[in-house]
Amino acid sequence: MPQSQARSLVHPGGPRWLVQNPGMQTWSSHSPSSTPGSGRGKHRPRATVHREEDSEERNQGLVGAVEKGTIQHFLRLAQQGTEEKERERALVSLRRGLQHPETQQTFIWLEGSMRTLVGLLTSNQALLQLEAARCLHELSHSEQSAVAEACLPATSYLLTYLSGHSSDFISPHLTVLEALGYALSQLLQVKEAPEMIIPSPSADSSVLGSTLPEHILRLLQPGPKLNLGVAVEFAWCLHYIICSQVDNTLLISHGGLSTLGLLLLDMAGAVQRTEDTGLELLACPVLRCLSNLLTEAAMEVVGGQNQLEDERVVAALFILLQFFLQKQPSLLPEGLWLLNNLTANSPSFCTSLLSMDLIEPLLQLLPVSNVVSILVLTVLCNVAEKGPAYCQRLWPGPLLSCLIGTLAFPDIEVVGQSLELLQLLFLYQPEAAKDFLQQSGVQVLERHQEEAQLQDRVRALQQTALHQ
């Protein structure tokens, strides 16, 4: 994750620190440094598509690249074979061939090949559906952008199929759903997605013009029917839809925040019950979806603020942060991004943070990394900015000594965010400035007097501290 400073937005009533998650606008793939359609999710924690291959196939190993005539033969057998087992074997052979870049290129230039594959996908025979989905899966996560883009014509059929099988969404064919979810998530990353796949509800063949968003949210509802592999793939689909920013208010009006919030609570409960849950795979897209929906300017208009319960969400998030700290530190920034966006414009979330005594656990995350430090300090700025009553509850306590410590960090962004927080604290709680002087804070500030990026803020803070 890149070390990017929280961007400050000015709203009526004072500054707010609202951070857009990686994957929003500038970044829209799993890897924050990737552009849409590139990287093919190489850094993405993803569930695997289980292949229940028989022993004969496993013993044969991988086949070589498949020529045009052989592909045509496999497609013809799959479509017109007299026995289902024969048709299935043809698709298995095709899928194994499609693991090779040369075969993928041959396949996409073969007239009618994608149409045949989609036709098999929408058949009423489960085994053929499964193998057709696996073939599409191989194509959709190809390293060759031309191959992935060739899957675009199949998207409208894929959407029609997924949207038209609402009663089958929670079905025995979970492997099919998982494979289709992954294929769709890859298609949603291509650069044409915001124009060709996702567009507004008025476009019948688009994601937002179908019933797919409602089905995705249904797949993410916590409960005994929740399947982790399926949920992971469709959570990433939802993430890419949100990143397009085509119409996120529609997702909020469908109860997106409520569903994701309940899933967050469920994940927190799961990690409390057992250590080996695999939920870290689901946590990343869910946290990003929530964070980015919270940046929507029109959220209050569609009732988004009322979809999250303050204290329960904050408590669940801290349970997950502790879990990440112990098991998956790379996910800490994702959780802190969400906490930042929850507190940016909400005094009630800031109150929950204080009333549940969560400031000290937050401060304990400061040494983890510079990115984590910046996000922790930004969350604390959100709290301090709310005014004297909030700053009074931040101090006295360990905050001031921690800030004197972060001022000694070598990272300029960490120091700069520490200065912002101290300025707010001194403004609303003058006693903190006196304590700062007593703890030799001015001498710590002097280390940064010659740093061009910090000079003005250092002088301003010195003046504030000395004149309180």
XYZ file of C-alpha atoms in Angstrom:
468
model
C 0.000 0.000 0.000
C 1.470 3.369 -0.940
C 2.345 5.871 1.746
C -0.205 8.501 0.817
C -1.165 11.319 3.130
C -4.778 11.716 4.133
C -6.323 14.361 1.974
C -8.024 17.221 3.758
C -11.454 18.326 2.561
C -12.978 21.564 3.746
C -16.676 21.398 4.633
C -18.930 23.983 6.288
C -18.034 24.103 9.939
C -14.331 23.372 9.598
C -11.900 20.873 8.120
C -12.659 17.192 7.817
C -10.172 14.438 7.150
C -11.840 12.055 4.710
C -9.699 9.399 3.090
C -10.614 7.598 -0.097
C -9.521 4.010 -0.042
C -7.116 2.576 -2.617
C -9.330 1.404 -5.419
C -11.310 4.660 -5.521
C -10.771 6.897 -8.556
C -6.982 6.797 -8.998
C -6.679 3.138 -8.027
C -9.309 0.660 -9.094
C -7.738 -2.750 -8.860
C -6.735 -4.909 -5.944
C -3.197 -3.604 -6.040
C -3.290 0.123 -5.230
C -0.442 0.802 -7.636
C -2.248 -0.806 -10.556
C -4.409 0.846 -13.158
C -7.788 -0.617 -14.133
C -7.324 -3.895 -15.917
C -3.620 -4.254 -15.189
C -1.941 -6.544 -12.718
C -4.845 -8.989 -13.081
C -5.227 -9.140 -9.317
C -1.746 -10.538 -8.766
C -1.565 -9.024 -5.286
C -5.136 -9.820 -4.455
C -5.849 -12.282 -1.652
C -8.362 -14.468 -3.396
C -10.192 -17.685 -2.813
C -9.186 -20.551 -5.050
C -11.557 -22.191 -7.483
C -11.559 -25.838 -6.473
C -11.059 -28.230 -9.327
C -12.464 -31.646 -8.594
C -10.365 -33.357 -11.232
C -10.373 -37.108 -11.389
C -7.213 -39.118 -10.803
C -6.721 -39.791 -14.520
C -6.632 -36.072 -15.316
C -4.261 -35.302 -12.439
C -1.897 -38.040 -13.608
C -1.852 -36.647 -17.139
C -0.682 -33.242 -15.905
C -0.915 -30.090 -18.007
C -1.473 -30.388 -21.746
C 0.385 -28.276 -24.262
C -1.006 -25.433 -26.350
C -4.061 -26.449 -28.382
C -4.384 -25.655 -32.081
C -7.378 -24.063 -33.822
C -8.767 -27.322 -35.238
C -8.587 -29.049 -31.869
C -10.394 -26.134 -30.170
C -13.133 -26.335 -32.784
C -13.387 -30.090 -32.172
C -13.719 -29.596 -28.394
C -16.400 -26.924 -28.856
C -18.323 -29.072 -31.312
C -18.233 -32.071 -28.935
C -19.232 -29.902 -25.979
C -22.177 -28.496 -27.898
C -23.356 -31.524 -29.892
C -21.974 -34.589 -28.088
C -24.456 -37.421 -27.614
C -23.531 -38.108 -23.969
C -23.165 -35.590 -21.141
C -19.928 -37.243 -19.969
C -18.429 -36.840 -23.452
C -19.438 -33.166 -23.546
C -17.986 -32.596 -20.094
C -14.644 -34.234 -21.050
C -14.414 -31.956 -24.101
C -14.809 -28.862 -21.886
C -12.270 -30.205 -19.376
C -9.762 -30.610 -22.208
C -10.569 -27.134 -23.503
C -10.187 -25.601 -20.052
C -6.813 -27.258 -19.532
C -5.700 -25.964 -22.924
C -6.871 -22.443 -22.026
C -4.293 -22.346 -19.254
C -1.769 -21.600 -22.024
C -1.436 -18.073 -23.498
C -1.135 -19.432 -27.051
C -4.431 -21.320 -26.775
C -6.132 -18.266 -25.260
C -5.093 -16.139 -28.248
C -6.293 -18.777 -30.704
C -9.606 -19.139 -28.873
C -10.532 -15.447 -28.830
C -9.920 -15.095 -32.596
C -12.024 -18.141 -33.397
C -15.450 -17.035 -34.634
C -18.339 -18.071 -32.403
C -16.109 -19.536 -29.670
C -17.213 -17.152 -26.917
C -20.866 -17.445 -27.966
C -20.636 -21.243 -27.704
C -19.039 -21.009 -24.263
C -21.727 -18.647 -22.965
C -24.420 -20.923 -24.387
C -23.000 -23.830 -22.400
C -22.767 -21.648 -19.319
C -26.495 -20.937 -19.515
C -27.481 -24.560 -20.129
C -29.512 -26.489 -17.576
C -26.852 -29.149 -16.982
C -24.803 -28.449 -13.871
C -21.591 -30.249 -14.871
C -21.459 -28.454 -18.225
C -22.166 -25.140 -16.482
C -19.304 -25.773 -14.088
C -16.754 -26.561 -16.802
C -17.925 -23.644 -18.974
C -17.523 -21.358 -15.951
C -14.015 -22.717 -15.412
C -13.142 -22.012 -19.054
C -14.369 -18.432 -18.676
C -12.393 -18.227 -15.431
C -9.164 -19.191 -17.253
C -9.779 -16.558 -19.935
C -10.853 -13.746 -17.613
C -7.715 -13.780 -15.478
C -5.315 -14.055 -18.409
C -2.161 -11.937 -18.153
C -2.878 -10.776 -21.714
C -5.164 -7.748 -21.702
C -6.505 -8.591 -25.175
C -7.808 -11.931 -23.909
C -9.585 -10.407 -20.925
C -11.107 -7.703 -23.124
C -12.352 -10.365 -25.537
C -14.525 -11.618 -22.700
C -16.453 -8.326 -22.701
C -19.115 -9.456 -25.217
C -19.914 -12.305 -22.825
C -20.611 -9.896 -19.985
C -24.206 -9.073 -20.921
C -25.026 -12.802 -21.100
C -23.222 -13.359 -17.833
C -25.233 -10.588 -16.174
C -28.479 -11.942 -17.608
C -27.661 -15.413 -16.311
C -26.616 -14.266 -12.847
C -29.547 -11.862 -12.494
C -32.086 -14.353 -13.787
C -31.254 -17.112 -11.339
C -32.162 -15.400 -8.081
C -33.678 -18.553 -6.616
C -30.532 -20.492 -7.456
C -28.053 -17.999 -6.078
C -27.714 -19.939 -2.849
C -27.528 -23.361 -4.423
C -25.494 -26.568 -4.444
C -23.491 -25.233 -7.366
C -21.329 -22.947 -5.236
C -18.206 -23.690 -7.251
C -19.940 -22.362 -10.368
C -20.890 -19.178 -8.533
C -17.376 -18.742 -7.175
C -15.834 -19.137 -10.627
C -18.364 -16.748 -12.196
C -17.825 -14.225 -9.420
C -14.104 -14.266 -10.036
C -14.583 -13.974 -13.799
C -16.928 -11.005 -13.345
C -14.540 -9.310 -10.907
C -11.794 -9.503 -13.530
C -14.052 -8.089 -16.244
C -15.042 -5.214 -13.965
C -11.383 -4.144 -13.864
C -10.908 -3.539 -17.580
C -10.689 0.090 -18.631
C -13.966 -0.111 -20.563
C -15.937 -1.302 -17.532
C -17.328 2.091 -16.399
C -18.716 2.725 -19.900
C -19.622 -0.765 -21.131
C -20.362 -2.977 -18.125
C -21.360 -0.918 -15.097
C -23.388 2.039 -16.499
C -26.530 3.562 -15.048
C -29.769 1.719 -14.223
C -31.271 2.844 -17.540
C -28.952 0.471 -19.426
C -30.612 -2.960 -19.356
C -27.457 -4.941 -20.168
C -25.336 -3.233 -17.512
C -24.547 -4.242 -13.943
C -26.556 -1.387 -12.429
C -29.360 -1.903 -14.938
C -29.814 -5.503 -13.802
C -30.848 -7.027 -10.495
C -27.276 -8.173 -9.911
C -26.429 -5.576 -7.207
C -29.327 -6.828 -5.087
C -28.213 -10.432 -5.596
C -24.634 -9.547 -4.665
C -25.816 -7.933 -1.441
C -27.911 -11.027 -0.741
C -24.808 -13.202 -1.139
C -23.036 -11.019 1.420
C -25.735 -11.268 4.072
C -24.318 -12.991 7.167
C -25.851 -16.234 8.298
C -25.593 -20.008 7.909
C -25.969 -19.796 4.101
C -22.992 -17.472 3.658
C -20.306 -19.234 1.616
C -16.862 -17.738 2.159
C -15.461 -18.421 -1.309
C -18.530 -17.036 -3.096
C -18.723 -14.037 -0.743
C -15.060 -13.149 -1.348
C -15.459 -13.086 -5.128
C -18.668 -11.048 -5.142
C -17.346 -8.655 -2.484
C -14.542 -7.829 -4.913
C -17.160 -7.382 -7.657
C -18.965 -4.909 -5.413
C -15.666 -3.145 -4.705
C -15.045 -2.552 -8.417
C -18.615 -1.385 -8.993
C -18.189 1.149 -6.177
C -14.797 2.247 -7.570
C -16.426 3.136 -10.875
C -18.471 5.806 -9.042
C -21.198 5.449 -11.663
C -24.079 5.425 -9.159
C -23.107 4.492 -5.619
C -26.245 6.071 -4.198
C -28.151 3.208 -5.830
C -26.096 0.693 -3.832
C -26.680 2.655 -0.626
C -30.425 2.840 -1.309
C -30.446 -0.957 -1.723
C -29.091 -1.233 1.829
C -25.440 -1.682 0.877
C -24.066 -0.052 4.016
C -26.439 -1.998 6.237
C -25.515 -5.370 4.686
C -21.792 -4.660 4.805
C -22.068 -3.379 8.372
C -23.801 -6.563 9.500
C -21.151 -8.619 7.718
C -18.471 -6.658 9.583
C -20.149 -7.566 12.892
C -20.334 -11.203 11.823
C -16.643 -11.284 10.875
C -15.690 -9.819 14.262
C -17.718 -12.493 16.010
C -16.095 -15.207 13.909
C -12.514 -14.173 14.718
C -13.427 -14.141 18.408
C -14.679 -17.717 18.189
C -11.787 -19.182 16.226
C -8.380 -18.101 15.005
C -8.410 -20.004 11.700
C -11.411 -18.538 9.884
C -9.995 -17.478 6.527
C -12.017 -14.291 6.929
C -9.011 -12.104 6.174
C -9.764 -12.894 2.504
C -13.224 -11.357 2.896
C -12.185 -8.540 5.215
C -10.182 -6.593 2.628
C -12.944 -6.038 0.015
C -15.635 -5.521 2.675
C -13.587 -2.847 4.460
C -12.841 -1.104 1.158
C -16.488 -1.176 0.094
C -17.606 0.390 3.379
C -14.826 2.999 3.348
C -15.568 4.139 -0.171
C -19.357 4.221 0.212
C -18.820 6.525 3.188
C -17.148 9.073 0.898
C -20.365 9.558 -1.076
C -21.499 13.167 -0.805
C -25.148 12.150 -1.263
C -25.046 9.455 1.415
C -27.248 11.346 3.877
C -29.852 11.994 1.183
C -30.442 8.263 0.671
C -30.347 7.419 4.371
C -26.840 5.958 4.429
C -25.920 7.365 7.848
C -28.774 5.461 9.489
C -27.624 2.105 8.092
C -24.690 1.738 10.501
C -25.027 1.399 14.263
C -22.308 3.449 15.927
C -20.995 1.514 18.907
C -21.420 -1.976 17.469
C -19.550 -1.089 14.278
C -16.711 0.598 16.163
C -16.412 -2.316 18.605
C -16.377 -4.843 15.749
C -13.761 -2.847 13.874
C -11.432 -2.826 16.889
C -11.824 -6.582 17.314
C -10.735 -6.959 13.683
C -7.848 -4.496 14.140
C -6.513 -6.594 17.024
C -6.886 -9.715 14.888
C -5.022 -8.061 11.994
C -2.270 -6.899 14.353
C -1.634 -10.479 15.425
C -2.344 -12.390 12.209
C -2.362 -10.081 9.184
C -0.699 -6.668 9.816
C -0.973 -5.742 6.134
C -4.739 -5.342 6.627
C -4.391 -2.782 9.431
C -4.463 0.188 7.014
C -7.715 -1.119 5.512
C -9.409 -1.140 8.925
C -7.988 2.250 9.844
C -9.183 3.739 6.550
C -12.690 2.702 7.494
C -12.331 4.070 11.038
C -11.075 7.324 9.559
C -14.042 7.685 7.233
C -16.484 6.759 9.990
C -15.148 9.504 12.255
C -14.518 12.157 9.583
C -18.010 13.647 9.569
C -19.669 11.910 12.494
C -19.493 13.237 16.067
C -21.408 10.134 17.192
C -18.690 7.761 15.960
C -16.082 9.967 17.659
C -18.119 9.785 20.863
C -18.215 5.989 20.583
C -14.453 5.915 20.258
C -14.074 7.922 23.464
C -16.845 6.313 25.518
C -15.511 2.821 24.803
C -11.967 3.812 25.901
C -10.485 2.939 22.536
C -7.964 5.774 22.269
C -5.228 3.849 24.057
C -5.632 0.682 21.898
C -5.454 2.998 18.885
C -2.228 4.580 20.122
C -0.691 1.133 20.529
C -0.770 0.776 16.734
C 1.537 3.772 16.156
C 4.808 1.777 16.012
C 3.539 -0.680 13.371
C 4.442 1.352 10.261
C 4.458 4.885 8.888
C 1.224 4.282 6.959
C -0.505 2.986 10.091
C 0.873 5.904 12.140
C -0.483 8.467 9.678
C -3.931 6.880 9.675
C -4.063 6.607 13.477
C -3.093 10.267 13.803
C -5.665 11.265 11.177
C -8.433 9.468 13.089
C -7.367 11.341 16.224
C -7.480 14.609 14.261
C -11.072 13.786 13.342
C -11.898 13.445 17.045
C -9.982 16.554 18.160
C -11.498 18.684 15.407
C -14.969 18.156 16.894
C -14.164 20.731 19.589
C -13.302 21.379 23.257
C -15.500 18.642 24.733
C -13.726 16.011 22.631
C -10.220 17.358 23.289
C -10.977 17.405 27.006
C -11.570 13.658 26.847
C -8.416 13.073 24.794
C -6.289 14.728 27.497
C -4.910 14.003 30.057
C -3.746 10.507 29.182
C -1.048 8.824 27.094
C -1.787 10.885 23.970
C 0.661 13.734 24.621
C 3.650 11.522 25.407
C 2.865 9.430 22.302
C 2.805 12.559 20.155
C 6.147 13.704 21.497
C 7.370 10.272 20.441
C 5.944 10.525 16.898
C 7.574 13.943 16.495
C 10.879 12.063 16.664
C 9.892 9.779 13.766
C 12.060 10.196 10.637
C 8.998 10.221 8.336
C 7.923 13.775 7.456
C 4.277 12.818 6.905
C 4.037 11.259 10.364
C 5.591 14.360 11.928
C 3.312 16.639 9.903
C 0.176 14.807 11.016
C 1.417 14.933 14.621
C 1.772 18.708 14.316
C -1.798 18.986 12.988
C -3.131 17.036 15.954
C -1.133 19.020 18.497
C -2.371 22.282 16.983
C -5.998 21.177 17.441
C -5.315 19.911 20.937
C -3.671 23.168 22.038
C -6.456 25.215 20.453
C -9.253 23.448 22.312
C -7.404 22.311 25.443
C -4.825 24.964 26.513
C -3.727 22.843 29.492
C -2.253 20.361 27.009
C 0.102 23.083 25.714
C 1.428 23.704 29.219
C 1.966 19.992 29.712
C 3.739 19.854 26.338
C 6.201 22.543 27.480
C 6.841 20.720 30.740
C 7.678 17.537 28.833
C 10.355 19.358 26.759
C 8.132 19.375 23.680
C 9.640 22.600 22.320
C 13.082 21.018 22.198
C 11.640 18.144 20.166
C 10.076 20.624 17.740
C 13.440 22.341 17.218
C 14.698 19.255 15.388
C 12.366 20.080 12.503
C 12.939 23.837 12.233
C 15.171 23.467 9.184
C 12.915 21.069 7.273
C 11.254 23.032 4.467
C 7.995 21.041 4.491
C 7.536 21.469 8.240
C 9.022 24.881 9.078
C 5.802 26.915 9.001
C 3.804 24.394 11.032
C 6.598 24.007 13.580
C 6.780 27.790 14.128
C 2.983 28.049 14.377
C 2.845 25.295 16.969
C 5.699 26.831 18.974
C 3.857 30.134 19.063
C 0.598 28.457 20.121
C 2.307 26.490 22.884
C 4.213 29.495 24.268
C 1.223 31.844 24.310
C -1.420 29.639 25.892
